[in-house]
Every structure is written in C-alpha cells, then in structure tokens.
PDB file of C-alpha atoms and ligand atoms in Angstrom:
ATOM      1  CA  MET A   1       0.000   0.000   0.000  1.00  0.00           C
ATOM      2  CA  ALA A   2       1.310   3.467  -0.888  1.00  0.00           C
ATOM      3  CA  SER A   3       2.360   5.699   1.970  1.00  0.00           C
ATOM      4  CA  SER A   4       0.585   9.018   2.472  1.00  0.00           C
ATOM      5  CA  LYS A   5       3.745  10.678   1.153  1.00  0.00           C
ATOM      6  CA  ASP A   6       3.365   8.824  -2.137  1.00  0.00           C
ATOM      7  CA  ALA A   7      -0.314   9.721  -2.273  1.00  0.00           C
ATOM      8  CA  ARG A   8       0.552  13.410  -1.968  1.00  0.00           C
ATOM      9  CA  ARG A   9       3.104  13.175  -4.733  1.00  0.00           C
ATOM     10  CA  ARG A  10       0.679  11.512  -7.118  1.00  0.00           C
ATOM     11  CA  PRO A  11      -0.118  13.951  -9.947  1.00  0.00           C
ATOM     12  CA  ARG A  12      -3.617  15.291 -10.196  1.00  0.00           C
ATOM     13  CA  VAL A  13      -5.276  14.026 -13.333  1.00  0.00           C
ATOM     14  CA  ALA A  14      -8.651  14.658 -14.821  1.00  0.00           C
ATOM     15  CA  GLY A  15     -11.321  12.055 -14.305  1.00  0.00           C
ATOM     16  CA  PRO A  16     -12.430  10.153 -11.274  1.00  0.00           C
ATOM     17  CA  SER A  17      -9.908  10.381  -8.467  1.00  0.00           C
ATOM     18  CA  THR A  18      -8.597   7.200  -6.906  1.00  0.00           C
ATOM     19  CA  ARG A  19      -7.879   9.055  -3.686  1.00  0.00           C
ATOM     20  CA  GLY A  20     -10.383   8.178  -1.037  1.00  0.00           C
ATOM     21  CA  MET A  21     -10.868   4.738  -2.565  1.00  0.00           C
ATOM     22  CA  ARG A  22     -11.111   1.809  -0.172  1.00  0.00           C
ATOM     23  CA  SER A  23     -11.449  -1.953  -0.572  1.00  0.00           C
ATOM     24  CA  CYS A  24     -14.409  -3.892   0.773  1.00  0.00           C
ATOM     25  CA  ILE A  25     -13.070  -6.534   3.183  1.00  0.00           C
ATOM     26  CA  GLY A  26     -15.835  -8.877   1.974  1.00  0.00           C
ATOM     27  CA  CYS A  27     -15.747  -8.886  -1.846  1.00  0.00           C
ATOM     28  CA  ARG A  28     -12.454  -6.880  -2.024  1.00  0.00           C
ATOM     29  CA  LYS A  29     -13.770  -4.516  -4.700  1.00  0.00           C
ATOM     30  CA  ARG A  30     -12.588  -0.920  -4.485  1.00  0.00           C
ATOM     31  CA  ALA A  31     -15.037   1.931  -4.162  1.00  0.00           C
ATOM     32  CA  PRO A  32     -15.095   5.553  -2.976  1.00  0.00           C
ATOM     33  CA  ARG A  33     -14.726   5.737   0.785  1.00  0.00           C
ATOM     34  CA  ASP A  34     -18.041   7.492   1.348  1.00  0.00           C
ATOM     35  CA  SER A  35     -19.958   4.834  -0.575  1.00  0.00           C
ATOM     36  CA  LEU A  36     -18.866   2.121   1.865  1.00  0.00           C
ATOM     37  CA  ILE A  37     -19.718   1.146   5.432  1.00  0.00           C
ATOM     38  CA  ARG A  38     -16.883   2.117   7.790  1.00  0.00           C
ATOM     39  CA  LEU A  39     -16.157  -0.064  10.809  1.00  0.00           C
ATOM     40  CA  VAL A  40     -13.825   0.677  13.675  1.00  0.00           C
ATOM     41  CA  CYS A  41     -12.503  -1.447  16.500  1.00  0.00           C
ATOM     42  CA  ASP A  42     -13.157  -0.193  20.036  1.00  0.00           C
ATOM     43  CA  PRO A  43     -10.509  -0.525  22.800  1.00  0.00           C
ATOM     44  CA  GLU A  44     -12.060  -3.824  23.954  1.00  0.00           C
ATOM     45  CA  GLY A  45     -11.663  -5.310  20.487  1.00  0.00           C
ATOM     46  CA  ALA A  46     -15.339  -5.110  19.475  1.00  0.00           C
ATOM     47  CA  VAL A  47     -16.036  -4.230  15.842  1.00  0.00           C
ATOM     48  CA  VAL A  48     -18.568  -1.395  15.646  1.00  0.00           C
ATOM     49  CA  VAL A  49     -20.104   0.703  12.892  1.00  0.00           C
ATOM     50  CA  ASP A  50     -18.654   4.197  12.447  1.00  0.00           C
ATOM     51  CA  ARG A  51     -21.958   5.888  11.717  1.00  0.00           C
ATOM     52  CA  HIS A  52     -20.574   9.263  10.646  1.00  0.00           C
ATOM     53  CA  LEU A  53     -17.333   8.049   8.996  1.00  0.00           C
ATOM     54  CA  LYS A  54     -15.397  10.195  11.455  1.00  0.00           C
ATOM     55  CA  ALA A  55     -14.219   7.961  14.281  1.00  0.00           C
ATOM     56  CA  PRO A  56     -10.452   8.071  14.808  1.00  0.00           C
ATOM     57  CA  GLY A  57      -8.224   5.084  14.260  1.00  0.00           C
ATOM     58  CA  ARG A  58      -7.896   2.412  11.638  1.00  0.00           C
ATOM     59  CA  GLY A  59     -11.072   1.685   9.742  1.00  0.00           C
ATOM     60  CA  ALA A  60     -12.309  -1.327   7.790  1.00  0.00           C
ATOM     61  CA  HIS A  61     -14.733  -0.952   4.921  1.00  0.00           C
ATOM     62  CA  LEU A  62     -17.592  -2.984   3.539  1.00  0.00           C
ATOM     63  CA  CYS A  63     -20.093  -2.564   0.717  1.00  0.00           C
ATOM     64  CA  TYR A  64     -23.647  -1.785   1.771  1.00  0.00           C
ATOM     65  CA  ASP A  65     -24.517  -5.388   1.026  1.00  0.00           C
ATOM     66  CA  VAL A  66     -25.617  -8.169   3.350  1.00  0.00           C
ATOM     67  CA  GLY A  67     -23.547 -10.621   1.266  1.00  0.00           C
ATOM     68  CA  CYS A  68     -20.313  -8.688   1.848  1.00  0.00           C
ATOM     69  CA  ILE A  69     -20.950  -8.552   5.607  1.00  0.00           C
ATOM     70  CA  HIS A  70     -21.342 -12.347   5.713  1.00  0.00           C
ATOM     71  CA  LEU A  71     -18.332 -12.876   3.427  1.00  0.00           C
ATOM     72  CA  ALA A  72     -16.119 -10.774   5.683  1.00  0.00           C
ATOM     73  CA  ALA A  73     -17.242 -12.763   8.731  1.00  0.00           C
ATOM     74  CA  GLN A  74     -16.620 -16.092   6.946  1.00  0.00           C
ATOM     75  CA  ARG A  75     -13.143 -14.964   5.936  1.00  0.00           C
ATOM     76  CA  ARG A  76     -12.388 -13.641   9.435  1.00  0.00           C
ATOM     77  CA  ALA A  77     -11.325 -10.496   7.637  1.00  0.00           C
ATOM     78  CA  PHE A  78     -11.844  -8.159  10.601  1.00  0.00           C
ATOM     79  CA  GLY A  79      -8.704  -9.064  12.554  1.00  0.00           C
ATOM     80  CA  ARG A  80      -6.607  -8.716   9.402  1.00  0.00           C
ATOM     81  CA  ALA A  81      -8.138  -5.353   8.588  1.00  0.00           C
ATOM     82  CA  PHE A  82      -7.527  -3.964  12.074  1.00  0.00           C
ATOM     83  CA  LYS A  83      -4.160  -5.711  12.487  1.00  0.00           C
ATOM     84  CA  ARG A  84      -5.132  -6.855  15.964  1.00  0.00           C
ATOM     85  CA  SER A  85      -7.218  -9.552  17.610  1.00  0.00           C
ATOM     86  CA  VAL A  86     -10.898  -8.685  17.583  1.00  0.00           C
ATOM     87  CA  ALA A  87     -13.912 -10.155  19.346  1.00  0.00           C
ATOM     88  CA  PRO A  88     -15.811 -12.676  17.194  1.00  0.00           C
ATOM     89  CA  VAL A  89     -18.130 -10.837  14.808  1.00  0.00           C
ATOM     90  CA  ASP A  90     -21.713 -12.055  14.569  1.00  0.00           C
ATOM     91  CA  PRO A  91     -22.746 -11.095  11.026  1.00  0.00           C
ATOM     92  CA  GLU A  92     -26.431 -10.888  11.995  1.00  0.00           C
ATOM     93  CA  ARG A  93     -25.603  -8.365  14.719  1.00  0.00           C
ATOM     94  CA  LEU A  94     -23.472  -6.365  12.297  1.00  0.00           C
ATOM     95  CA  VAL A  95     -26.264  -6.360   9.698  1.00  0.00           C
ATOM     96  CA  ALA A  96     -28.692  -5.044  12.333  1.00  0.00           C
ATOM     97  CA  GLU A  97     -26.191  -2.391  13.437  1.00  0.00           C
ATOM     98  CA  VAL A  98     -25.527  -1.200   9.887  1.00  0.00           C
ATOM     99  CA  GLY A  99     -29.279  -1.119   9.231  1.00  0.00           C
ATOM    100  CA  ALA A 100     -29.816   0.947  12.387  1.00  0.00           C
ATOM    101  CA  ALA A 101     -27.064   3.361  11.324  1.00  0.00           C
ATOM    102  CA  ILE A 102     -28.677   3.874   7.904  1.00  0.00           C
ATOM    103  CA  GLU A 103     -32.113   4.393   9.446  1.00  0.00           C
ATOM    104  CA  ALA A 104     -30.687   6.920  11.916  1.00  0.00           C
ATOM    105  CA  ARG A 105     -29.131   8.846   9.029  1.00  0.00           C
ATOM    106  CA  ILE A 106     -32.476   8.864   7.190  1.00  0.00           C
ATOM    107  CA  ARG A 107     -34.233  10.212  10.307  1.00  0.00           C
ATOM    108  CA  ASP A 108     -31.526  12.851  10.745  1.00  0.00           C
ATOM    109  CA  ARG A 109     -31.809  13.925   7.119  1.00  0.00           C
ATOM    110  CA  LEU A 110     -35.600  14.252   7.320  1.00  0.00           C
ATOM    111  CA  ALA A 111     -35.198  16.398  10.454  1.00  0.00           C
ATOM    112  CA  ILE A 112     -32.594  18.550   8.693  1.00  0.00           C
ATOM    113  CA  GLY A 113     -35.020  18.859   5.794  1.00  0.00           C
ATOM    114  CA  ARG A 114     -37.701  20.297   8.035  1.00  0.00           C
ATOM    115  CA  ARG A 115     -35.313  22.911   9.418  1.00  0.00           C
ATOM    116  CA  ALA A 116     -33.909  23.707   5.981  1.00  0.00           C
ATOM    117  CA  GLY A 117     -37.355  23.856   4.416  1.00  0.00           C
ATOM    118  CA  TRP A 118     -37.124  21.053   1.874  1.00  0.00           C
ATOM    119  CA  THR A 119     -39.627  18.673   3.478  1.00  0.00           C
ATOM    120  CA  ARG A 120     -43.393  19.046   3.672  1.00  0.00           C
ATOM    121  CA  SER A 121     -45.828  17.026   5.746  1.00  0.00           C
ATOM    122  CA  GLY A 122     -49.537  16.731   6.383  1.00  0.00           C
ATOM    123  CA  MET A 123     -51.791  15.251   3.711  1.00  0.00           C
ATOM    124  CA  ASP A 124     -53.409  18.571   2.734  1.00  0.00           C
ATOM    125  CA  VAL A 125     -50.054  20.306   2.376  1.00  0.00           C
ATOM    126  CA  LEU A 126     -48.648  17.391   0.391  1.00  0.00           C
ATOM    127  CA  ALA A 127     -51.660  17.406  -1.926  1.00  0.00           C
ATOM    128  CA  ARG A 128     -51.055  21.102  -2.635  1.00  0.00           C
ATOM    129  CA  VAL A 129     -47.337  20.741  -3.395  1.00  0.00           C
ATOM    130  CA  ARG A 130     -47.780  17.474  -5.251  1.00  0.00           C
ATOM    131  CA  PRO A 131     -46.179  18.666  -8.542  1.00  0.00           C
ATOM    132  CA  LYS A 132     -43.004  19.624  -6.627  1.00  0.00           C
ATOM    133  CA  LEU A 133     -42.640  16.341  -4.774  1.00  0.00           C
ATOM    134  CA  ALA A 134     -39.451  14.424  -5.602  1.00  0.00           C
ATOM    135  CA  LEU A 135     -39.909  11.722  -2.958  1.00  0.00           C
ATOM    136  CA  VAL A 136     -42.607  10.713  -0.513  1.00  0.00           C
ATOM    137  CA  VAL A 137     -41.842   8.772   2.662  1.00  0.00           C
ATOM    138  CA  LEU A 138     -44.953   6.933   3.824  1.00  0.00           C
ATOM    139  CA  ALA A 139     -45.442   5.565   7.353  1.00  0.00           C
ATOM    140  CA  GLU A 140     -45.739   1.794   7.532  1.00  0.00           C
ATOM    141  CA  ASP A 141     -48.830   2.178   9.746  1.00  0.00           C
ATOM    142  CA  ALA A 142     -50.640   4.407   7.240  1.00  0.00           C
ATOM    143  CA  SER A 143     -54.214   3.380   6.533  1.00  0.00           C
ATOM    144  CA  GLU A 144     -54.983   1.567   3.295  1.00  0.00           C
ATOM    145  CA  SER A 145     -56.844   4.581   1.879  1.00  0.00           C
ATOM    146  CA  THR A 146     -53.982   6.990   2.733  1.00  0.00           C
ATOM    147  CA  ALA A 147     -51.453   4.633   1.193  1.00  0.00           C
ATOM    148  CA  GLN A 148     -53.538   4.487  -1.995  1.00  0.00           C
ATOM    149  CA  ARG A 149     -53.880   8.272  -2.124  1.00  0.00           C
ATOM    150  CA  VAL A 150     -50.137   8.782  -1.690  1.00  0.00           C
ATOM    151  CA  ALA A 151     -49.351   6.062  -4.224  1.00  0.00           C
ATOM    152  CA  SER A 152     -51.476   7.925  -6.786  1.00  0.00           C
ATOM    153  CA  TRP A 153     -49.199  11.010  -6.417  1.00  0.00           C
ATOM    154  CA  GLY A 154     -45.940   9.187  -6.905  1.00  0.00           C
ATOM    155  CA  ASP A 155     -44.290   7.705  -9.912  1.00  0.00           C
ATOM    156  CA  PRO A 156     -41.315   5.373  -9.808  1.00  0.00           C
ATOM    157  CA  GLU A 157     -38.939   7.709 -11.658  1.00  0.00           C
ATOM    158  CA  ASP A 158     -39.652  11.265 -10.549  1.00  0.00           C
ATOM    159  CA  CYS A 159     -41.319  10.713  -7.214  1.00  0.00           C
ATOM    160  CA  PRO A 160     -40.994   7.275  -5.650  1.00  0.00           C
ATOM    161  CA  VAL A 161     -43.077   6.459  -2.579  1.00  0.00           C
ATOM    162  CA  ILE A 162     -40.959   4.688   0.038  1.00  0.00           C
ATOM    163  CA  VAL A 163     -42.369   3.069   3.174  1.00  0.00           C
ATOM    164  CA  PHE A 164     -40.264   3.876   6.227  1.00  0.00           C
ATOM    165  CA  GLY A 165     -40.919   4.122   9.967  1.00  0.00           C
ATOM    166  CA  ASP A 166     -44.251   4.696  11.642  1.00  0.00           C
ATOM    167  CA  ARG A 167     -46.358   7.818  12.074  1.00  0.00           C
ATOM    168  CA  ALA A 168     -44.705   8.682  15.400  1.00  0.00           C
ATOM    169  CA  LEU A 169     -41.207   8.371  13.926  1.00  0.00           C
ATOM    170  CA  LEU A 170     -42.031  10.488  10.863  1.00  0.00           C
ATOM    171  CA  GLY A 171     -43.808  13.000  13.121  1.00  0.00           C
ATOM    172  CA  ALA A 172     -40.761  13.321  15.361  1.00  0.00           C
ATOM    173  CA  THR A 173     -38.576  14.229  12.374  1.00  0.00           C
ATOM    174  CA  GLN A 174     -40.994  17.045  11.499  1.00  0.00           C
ATOM    175  CA  GLY A 175     -41.545  18.425  14.999  1.00  0.00           C
ATOM    176  CA  GLN A 176     -45.031  16.870  15.145  1.00  0.00           C
ATOM    177  CA  VAL A 177     -46.637  14.122  17.211  1.00  0.00           C
ATOM    178  CA  GLU A 178     -47.523  12.069  14.145  1.00  0.00           C
ATOM    179  CA  ARG A 179     -47.117  12.359  10.402  1.00  0.00           C
ATOM    180  CA  VAL A 180     -48.405   9.772   7.983  1.00  0.00           C
ATOM    181  CA  ALA A 181     -46.219  10.974   5.115  1.00  0.00           C
ATOM    182  CA  VAL A 182     -43.285  13.327   4.571  1.00  0.00           C
ATOM    183  CA  GLY A 183     -42.598  14.773   1.142  1.00  0.00           C
ATOM    184  CA  VAL A 184     -39.262  16.011  -0.188  1.00  0.00           C
ATOM    185  CA  VAL A 185     -39.436  18.974  -2.581  1.00  0.00           C
ATOM    186  CA  ASP A 186     -35.706  19.299  -3.318  1.00  0.00           C
ATOM    187  CA  VAL A 187     -34.507  17.005  -6.108  1.00  0.00           C
ATOM    188  CA  ASP A 188     -30.884  16.756  -4.896  1.00  0.00           C
ATOM    189  CA  GLN A 189     -31.936  15.943  -1.349  1.00  0.00           C
ATOM    190  CA  ALA A 190     -34.377  13.353  -2.688  1.00  0.00           C
ATOM    191  CA  VAL A 191     -31.514  11.685  -4.580  1.00  0.00           C
ATOM    192  CA  ARG A 192     -29.397  11.589  -1.418  1.00  0.00           C
ATOM    193  CA  LEU A 193     -32.248  10.021   0.523  1.00  0.00           C
ATOM    194  CA  ARG A 194     -32.915   7.488  -2.223  1.00  0.00           C
ATOM    195  CA  ILE A 195     -29.277   6.369  -1.947  1.00  0.00           C
ATOM    196  CA  GLU A 196     -29.791   5.733   1.775  1.00  0.00           C
ATOM    197  CA  PHE A 197     -33.008   3.794   1.143  1.00  0.00           C
ATOM    198  CA  GLU A 198     -31.260   1.676  -1.496  1.00  0.00           C
ATOM    199  CA  ARG A 199     -28.464   0.939   0.989  1.00  0.00           C
ATOM    200  CA  ARG A 200     -31.039  -0.068   3.570  1.00  0.00           C
ATOM    201  CA  ASP A 201     -32.652  -2.445   1.087  1.00  0.00           C
ATOM    202  CA  ARG A 202     -29.323  -4.084   0.199  1.00  0.00           C
ATOM    203  CA  VAL A 203     -28.394  -4.564   3.879  1.00  0.00           C
ATOM    204  CA  LEU A 204     -31.750  -5.383   5.462  1.00  0.00           C
ATOM    205  CA  VAL A 205     -32.838  -7.924   2.870  1.00  0.00           C
ATOM    206  CA  ALA A 206     -36.076  -9.626   3.885  1.00  0.00           C
ATOM    207  CA  ALA A 207     -35.297 -13.182   4.942  1.00  0.00           C
TER     208      ALA A 207
HETATM  209 ZN1   ZN B   1     -18.197  -5.831  -1.035  1.00  0.00          ZN
END
C-alpha cells in the first residue's frame, strides 16, 4: 500500500480520483470511501459501525450489502483489517447495526429537511405541493386509503413512494406528534435520501 507521502506526490489528473478509494473486506472490490460502510474497532476489540465516517483510528470498509458482511465474517477479515485480535463478529448483529445506522441517518436527514425547508408534511399540504414532490416517505402504519392516495401522487422515476418508519417516527422528524407521510421537494436531497433507502434495502434484505 502506498504511503501518504506517495499519495501526496501523485499527480492530479482529470477524471475520477482514486484518492479516497477503499477496498471492501468482503468482496475486495474498491469503491469511494463514502460509498462504503466504515467499521472501527473499540478498545475492547469489538467491531462497531462508524456511523458518521469520522471515528479516529484504523477503519475497515464494507459494501452496503448483506452478502459482503457475511463474506467478511466467513473470511475472518476483521482481525486482518484492524491488524489486531478482535472479538468474534456475529454477522447478523453487524447487519442489524448497519441497518440501524442507515435508518438513523435517514431520520436525521428528514429532520434537517424540516429545518432547511425542503420537506413538507400533512396530507393537505402534500396534496397542494404534489407537482413539486421528488420523494414521498410513507409511514408503515398508514391506513390503506392513505397509502392508496399517496401512491397515486408518486411515480417510480420522478417521485418514488418509500415506506419507512411509523407515524410517530415520521412525526418526530418534522416536529409533530404524528405524520403519515413526509414529502421532499428538493430534487438533490431526494436523490441523497434514495441512496440511503437503497443501501437499507441491500443490507436489510427480507429473509
Ligand atoms: Zn463488497
């Protein structure tokens, strides 16, 4: 592996940078650092998810893919990645932890959206801004008739409807007791959220 000195000396060239690339310890493919799960090893030797990609120390990376998590566990790749002995890794626990980290990021983003003004909630409000909607998050405990109404607004390309959390959870992100649906009216933010939902689906694959 090149030292950081070598990395600095590397000439800047047009096109996708290879700086910030990391290898998945499951499938070993390389990918941009921020498109991978980052794991760190705590002082007791437990492997934990670095939710914000900021924890100090050596990191190990994995694709957002349940298969890569299991592969890494089968290959006992964690100890090699951290260059120390680590506590045995239960892949099911790690899958649940990664899933929880993704869901926390989605909740955080929806809360940021309310403060920044790019989310809308409440069925009447959503109906009014319907042409601007780029994504609708629907509570899993929405009634059948609400779900049908929301589904009629969406379309798979420009405004997908994604089921996530319950009414209390969606409400909490919007400073309300309950919300049955939250709409995103900013296209770029909708794309970022869709990436998180896709990650969730690749990690938390229904058994
Ligand atoms: Zn992988």
